[in-house]
């Protein structure tokens, strides 16, 4: 089955810096989604990129998708303390999502 | 009020007990999902349902069963709980297609 794999697993940055996370997957997809999880809470959808799209923006988020390399990246610009969370990519290939293991991001004020 | 509500939020129980986790939603979505989350393993799909009469196994359904009582309700049961089912369990809903999934805040289940 499809499986997103994020890299790196943990990231610690200063407030104002950019944070970049990568995700790779193994099979064909319809779209790829990124979710955020704050400690003790459920996942919250951030952004979706379709398989025929290469880049998408939403506020301070920028996601790229390279289907030839089966990889995606999520960039958070000008990070804030409130961005501290775990971030998961999820591939959608058959009306089901396959989640990666997640990236923990800590933004230091 | 939360759109996706899970009960209980925390549960500690003993090996061999039958456990039911409940999920209800007010989003009017047809699709509902149960996941478990373990440290370092991300989320894994247990069961999913695309409508009231549709139930499908996910990647880790052994030891679990589900019931879709209504469009708004989807419960997960552990017939005879074992310690390696200790995990964080999430219910999610979606409207299908490219619509994102909406998650509850989870049930933390500990089996002693």
PDB file of N, CA, C and O in Angstrom, chain A residues 3 31 33 35 37 40-43 45 48 50 88 92 95-97 99-101, chain B residues 9 31 33 35 37 40 42-43 45 48 50 57 90 97-98 100-101 103-105:
ATOM      1  N   UNK A   3       2.568   4.601   1.171  1.00  0.00           N
ATOM      2  CA  UNK A   3       2.992   5.032   2.494  1.00  0.00           C
ATOM      3  C   UNK A   3       3.830   6.277   2.353  1.00  0.00           C
ATOM      4  O   UNK A   3       4.858   6.257   1.703  1.00  0.00           O
ATOM      5  N   UNK A  31      -3.776  12.486  -5.147  1.00  0.00           N
ATOM      6  CA  UNK A  31      -3.347  13.729  -4.529  1.00  0.00           C
ATOM      7  C   UNK A  31      -2.526  13.415  -3.293  1.00  0.00           C
ATOM      8  O   UNK A  31      -2.483  12.259  -2.830  1.00  0.00           O
ATOM      9  N   UNK A  33      -1.714  15.105   0.647  1.00  0.00           N
ATOM     10  CA  UNK A  33      -2.220  16.084   1.618  1.00  0.00           C
ATOM     11  C   UNK A  33      -1.249  16.203   2.777  1.00  0.00           C
ATOM     12  O   UNK A  33      -0.546  15.243   3.120  1.00  0.00           O
ATOM     13  N   UNK A  35      -1.114  17.369   6.903  1.00  0.00           N
ATOM     14  CA  UNK A  35      -1.908  17.602   8.097  1.00  0.00           C
ATOM     15  C   UNK A  35      -0.988  18.030   9.231  1.00  0.00           C
ATOM     16  O   UNK A  35       0.190  17.665   9.275  1.00  0.00           O
ATOM     17  N   UNK A  37      -0.739  18.178  13.579  1.00  0.00           N
ATOM     18  CA  UNK A  37      -1.292  17.654  14.818  1.00  0.00           C
ATOM     19  C   UNK A  37      -0.625  18.373  15.980  1.00  0.00           C
ATOM     20  O   UNK A  37       0.584  18.254  16.206  1.00  0.00           O
ATOM     21  N   UNK A  40      -1.870  16.293  21.809  1.00  0.00           N
ATOM     22  CA  UNK A  40      -3.118  15.925  22.452  1.00  0.00           C
ATOM     23  C   UNK A  40      -4.362  16.175  21.622  1.00  0.00           C
ATOM     24  O   UNK A  40      -5.480  16.037  22.133  1.00  0.00           O
ATOM     25  N   UNK A  41      -4.200  16.523  20.372  1.00  0.00           N
ATOM     26  CA  UNK A  41      -5.349  16.848  19.515  1.00  0.00           C
ATOM     27  C   UNK A  41      -5.380  15.981  18.266  1.00  0.00           C
ATOM     28  O   UNK A  41      -4.436  15.249  17.957  1.00  0.00           O
ATOM     29  N   UNK A  42      -6.475  16.043  17.556  1.00  0.00           N
ATOM     30  CA  UNK A  42      -6.584  15.347  16.284  1.00  0.00           C
ATOM     31  C   UNK A  42      -5.855  16.083  15.169  1.00  0.00           C
ATOM     32  O   UNK A  42      -5.381  17.204  15.348  1.00  0.00           O
ATOM     33  N   UNK A  43      -5.740  15.423  14.036  1.00  0.00           N
ATOM     34  CA  UNK A  43      -5.059  16.037  12.899  1.00  0.00           C
ATOM     35  C   UNK A  43      -5.943  17.072  12.233  1.00  0.00           C
ATOM     36  O   UNK A  43      -7.171  16.913  12.181  1.00  0.00           O
ATOM     37  N   UNK A  45      -6.311  19.306   8.643  1.00  0.00           N
ATOM     38  CA  UNK A  45      -5.868  19.400   7.254  1.00  0.00           C
ATOM     39  C   UNK A  45      -5.271  20.771   6.966  1.00  0.00           C
ATOM     40  O   UNK A  45      -5.830  21.806   7.349  1.00  0.00           O
ATOM     41  N   UNK A  48      -3.806  20.480   0.169  1.00  0.00           N
ATOM     42  CA  UNK A  48      -3.868  19.344  -0.745  1.00  0.00           C
ATOM     43  C   UNK A  48      -3.255  19.748  -2.060  1.00  0.00           C
ATOM     44  O   UNK A  48      -3.500  20.863  -2.553  1.00  0.00           O
ATOM     45  N   UNK A  50      -2.778  18.193  -6.009  1.00  0.00           N
ATOM     46  CA  UNK A  50      -3.184  17.134  -6.921  1.00  0.00           C
ATOM     47  C   UNK A  50      -1.972  16.573  -7.662  1.00  0.00           C
ATOM     48  O   UNK A  50      -0.943  17.237  -7.782  1.00  0.00           O
ATOM     49  N   UNK A  88       2.195  15.700   9.159  1.00  0.00           N
ATOM     50  CA  UNK A  88       2.096  14.417   8.475  1.00  0.00           C
ATOM     51  C   UNK A  88       1.733  14.630   7.015  1.00  0.00           C
ATOM     52  O   UNK A  88       0.851  15.438   6.697  1.00  0.00           O
ATOM     53  N   UNK A  92      -3.179   9.895  -1.232  1.00  0.00           N
ATOM     54  CA  UNK A  92      -4.528   9.460  -1.541  1.00  0.00           C
ATOM     55  C   UNK A  92      -4.507   8.818  -2.922  1.00  0.00           C
ATOM     56  O   UNK A  92      -4.354   9.501  -3.919  1.00  0.00           O
ATOM     57  N   UNK A  95      -9.087   6.502  -2.652  1.00  0.00           N
ATOM     58  CA  UNK A  95     -10.095   7.012  -1.720  1.00  0.00           C
ATOM     59  C   UNK A  95      -9.782   6.700  -0.267  1.00  0.00           C
ATOM     60  O   UNK A  95     -10.658   6.730   0.575  1.00  0.00           O
ATOM     61  N   UNK A  96      -8.537   6.327  -0.016  1.00  0.00           N
ATOM     62  CA  UNK A  96      -8.095   6.141   1.353  1.00  0.00           C
ATOM     63  C   UNK A  96      -6.773   6.869   1.503  1.00  0.00           C
ATOM     64  O   UNK A  96      -5.997   6.978   0.558  1.00  0.00           O
ATOM     65  N   UNK A  97      -6.529   7.344   2.711  1.00  0.00           N
ATOM     66  CA  UNK A  97      -5.273   8.041   2.962  1.00  0.00           C
ATOM     67  C   UNK A  97      -4.273   7.091   3.622  1.00  0.00           C
ATOM     68  O   UNK A  97      -4.632   6.324   4.514  1.00  0.00           O
ATOM     69  N   UNK A  99      -0.851   7.525   5.710  1.00  0.00           N
ATOM     70  CA  UNK A  99      -0.102   8.566   6.405  1.00  0.00           C
ATOM     71  C   UNK A  99       1.353   8.170   6.604  1.00  0.00           C
ATOM     72  O   UNK A  99       1.679   7.000   6.823  1.00  0.00           O
ATOM     73  N   UNK A 100       2.214   9.172   6.572  1.00  0.00           N
ATOM     74  CA  UNK A 100       3.592   8.970   6.954  1.00  0.00           C
ATOM     75  C   UNK A 100       3.745   8.998   8.462  1.00  0.00           C
ATOM     76  O   UNK A 100       2.780   9.154   9.209  1.00  0.00           O
ATOM     77  N   UNK A 101       4.969   8.854   8.909  1.00  0.00           N
ATOM     78  CA  UNK A 101       5.248   8.743  10.344  1.00  0.00           C
ATOM     79  C   UNK A 101       5.274  10.092  11.046  1.00  0.00           C
ATOM     80  O   UNK A 101       5.234  10.164  12.268  1.00  0.00           O
TER      81      UNK A 101
ATOM     82  N   UNK B   9     -12.543   9.947  26.107  1.00  0.00           N
ATOM     83  CA  UNK B   9     -11.277  10.544  25.712  1.00  0.00           C
ATOM     84  C   UNK B   9     -10.101   9.743  26.248  1.00  0.00           C
ATOM     85  O   UNK B   9      -9.029   9.702  25.651  1.00  0.00           O
ATOM     86  N   UNK B  31     -18.602   9.458   4.801  1.00  0.00           N
ATOM     87  CA  UNK B  31     -17.438   8.597   5.012  1.00  0.00           C
ATOM     88  C   UNK B  31     -16.879   8.785   6.414  1.00  0.00           C
ATOM     89  O   UNK B  31     -16.675   9.910   6.878  1.00  0.00           O
ATOM     90  N   UNK B  33     -13.934   6.932   9.343  1.00  0.00           N
ATOM     91  CA  UNK B  33     -12.708   6.134   9.421  1.00  0.00           C
ATOM     92  C   UNK B  33     -12.285   5.961  10.879  1.00  0.00           C
ATOM     93  O   UNK B  33     -12.521   6.841  11.703  1.00  0.00           O
ATOM     94  N   UNK B  35      -8.632   5.114  12.911  1.00  0.00           N
ATOM     95  CA  UNK B  35      -7.186   4.949  12.842  1.00  0.00           C
ATOM     96  C   UNK B  35      -6.647   4.692  14.245  1.00  0.00           C
ATOM     97  O   UNK B  35      -7.248   5.096  15.238  1.00  0.00           O
ATOM     98  N   UNK B  37      -2.910   5.408  16.327  1.00  0.00           N
ATOM     99  CA  UNK B  37      -1.626   6.093  16.231  1.00  0.00           C
ATOM    100  C   UNK B  37      -0.709   5.563  17.320  1.00  0.00           C
ATOM    101  O   UNK B  37      -1.069   5.565  18.500  1.00  0.00           O
ATOM    102  N   UNK B  40       6.005   6.925  16.599  1.00  0.00           N
ATOM    103  CA  UNK B  40       6.952   6.541  15.561  1.00  0.00           C
ATOM    104  C   UNK B  40       6.359   5.786  14.394  1.00  0.00           C
ATOM    105  O   UNK B  40       7.068   5.481  13.435  1.00  0.00           O
ATOM    106  N   UNK B  42       3.125   6.699  12.956  1.00  0.00           N
ATOM    107  CA  UNK B  42       2.105   7.445  12.237  1.00  0.00           C
ATOM    108  C   UNK B  42       0.714   6.882  12.490  1.00  0.00           C
ATOM    109  O   UNK B  42       0.469   6.195  13.475  1.00  0.00           O
ATOM    110  N   UNK B  43      -0.196   7.159  11.580  1.00  0.00           N
ATOM    111  CA  UNK B  43      -1.572   6.669  11.697  1.00  0.00           C
ATOM    112  C   UNK B  43      -1.768   5.466  10.782  1.00  0.00           C
ATOM    113  O   UNK B  43      -1.342   5.488   9.625  1.00  0.00           O
ATOM    114  N   UNK B  45      -4.766   2.751   9.308  1.00  0.00           N
ATOM    115  CA  UNK B  45      -6.202   2.630   9.123  1.00  0.00           C
ATOM    116  C   UNK B  45      -6.698   1.275   9.621  1.00  0.00           C
ATOM    117  O   UNK B  45      -6.177   0.229   9.227  1.00  0.00           O
ATOM    118  N   UNK B  48     -12.949   1.440   7.665  1.00  0.00           N
ATOM    119  CA  UNK B  48     -13.589   2.625   7.119  1.00  0.00           C
ATOM    120  C   UNK B  48     -14.944   2.261   6.536  1.00  0.00           C
ATOM    121  O   UNK B  48     -15.204   1.092   6.201  1.00  0.00           O
ATOM    122  N   UNK B  50     -17.987   3.966   3.856  1.00  0.00           N
ATOM    123  CA  UNK B  50     -18.347   5.013   2.912  1.00  0.00           C
ATOM    124  C   UNK B  50     -19.834   5.369   2.984  1.00  0.00           C
ATOM    125  O   UNK B  50     -20.249   6.368   2.410  1.00  0.00           O
ATOM    126  N   UNK B  57     -12.391  -3.272   5.688  1.00  0.00           N
ATOM    127  CA  UNK B  57     -11.213  -3.425   6.530  1.00  0.00           C
ATOM    128  C   UNK B  57     -10.092  -2.529   6.033  1.00  0.00           C
ATOM    129  O   UNK B  57      -9.901  -2.363   4.832  1.00  0.00           O
ATOM    130  N   UNK B  90      -8.142   7.394  16.653  1.00  0.00           N
ATOM    131  CA  UNK B  90      -8.786   8.551  16.053  1.00  0.00           C
ATOM    132  C   UNK B  90      -9.908   8.126  15.120  1.00  0.00           C
ATOM    133  O   UNK B  90      -9.765   7.186  14.343  1.00  0.00           O
ATOM    134  N   UNK B  97     -14.353  12.238  -2.379  1.00  0.00           N
ATOM    135  CA  UNK B  97     -13.596  12.934  -3.410  1.00  0.00           C
ATOM    136  C   UNK B  97     -12.306  13.505  -2.848  1.00  0.00           C
ATOM    137  O   UNK B  97     -11.562  12.817  -2.145  1.00  0.00           O
ATOM    138  N   UNK B  98     -12.049  14.762  -3.121  1.00  0.00           N
ATOM    139  CA  UNK B  98     -10.834  15.418  -2.637  1.00  0.00           C
ATOM    140  C   UNK B  98     -11.044  16.134  -1.311  1.00  0.00           C
ATOM    141  O   UNK B  98     -10.154  16.814  -0.818  1.00  0.00           O
ATOM    142  N   UNK B 100     -10.999  16.961   2.448  1.00  0.00           N
ATOM    143  CA  UNK B 100     -10.075  16.488   3.478  1.00  0.00           C
ATOM    144  C   UNK B 100     -10.802  15.697   4.556  1.00  0.00           C
ATOM    145  O   UNK B 100     -12.027  15.753   4.675  1.00  0.00           O
ATOM    146  N   UNK B 101     -10.041  14.987   5.341  1.00  0.00           N
ATOM    147  CA  UNK B 101     -10.608  14.294   6.478  1.00  0.00           C
ATOM    148  C   UNK B 101     -10.587  15.213   7.700  1.00  0.00           C
ATOM    149  O   UNK B 101      -9.670  16.008   7.894  1.00  0.00           O
ATOM    150  N   UNK B 103     -10.814  15.178  11.822  1.00  0.00           N
ATOM    151  CA  UNK B 103     -10.517  14.248  12.903  1.00  0.00           C
ATOM    152  C   UNK B 103     -11.128  14.682  14.234  1.00  0.00           C
ATOM    153  O   UNK B 103     -11.234  15.884  14.534  1.00  0.00           O
ATOM    154  N   UNK B 104     -11.500  13.668  15.033  1.00  0.00           N
ATOM    155  CA  UNK B 104     -11.801  13.918  16.424  1.00  0.00           C
ATOM    156  C   UNK B 104     -10.508  14.100  17.202  1.00  0.00           C
ATOM    157  O   UNK B 104      -9.407  13.983  16.643  1.00  0.00           O
ATOM    158  N   UNK B 105     -10.629  14.363  18.486  1.00  0.00           N
ATOM    159  CA  UNK B 105      -9.450  14.595  19.311  1.00  0.00           C
ATOM    160  C   UNK B 105      -8.865  13.320  19.911  1.00  0.00           C
ATOM    161  O   UNK B 105      -7.932  13.388  20.708  1.00  0.00           O
TER     162      UNK B 105
END
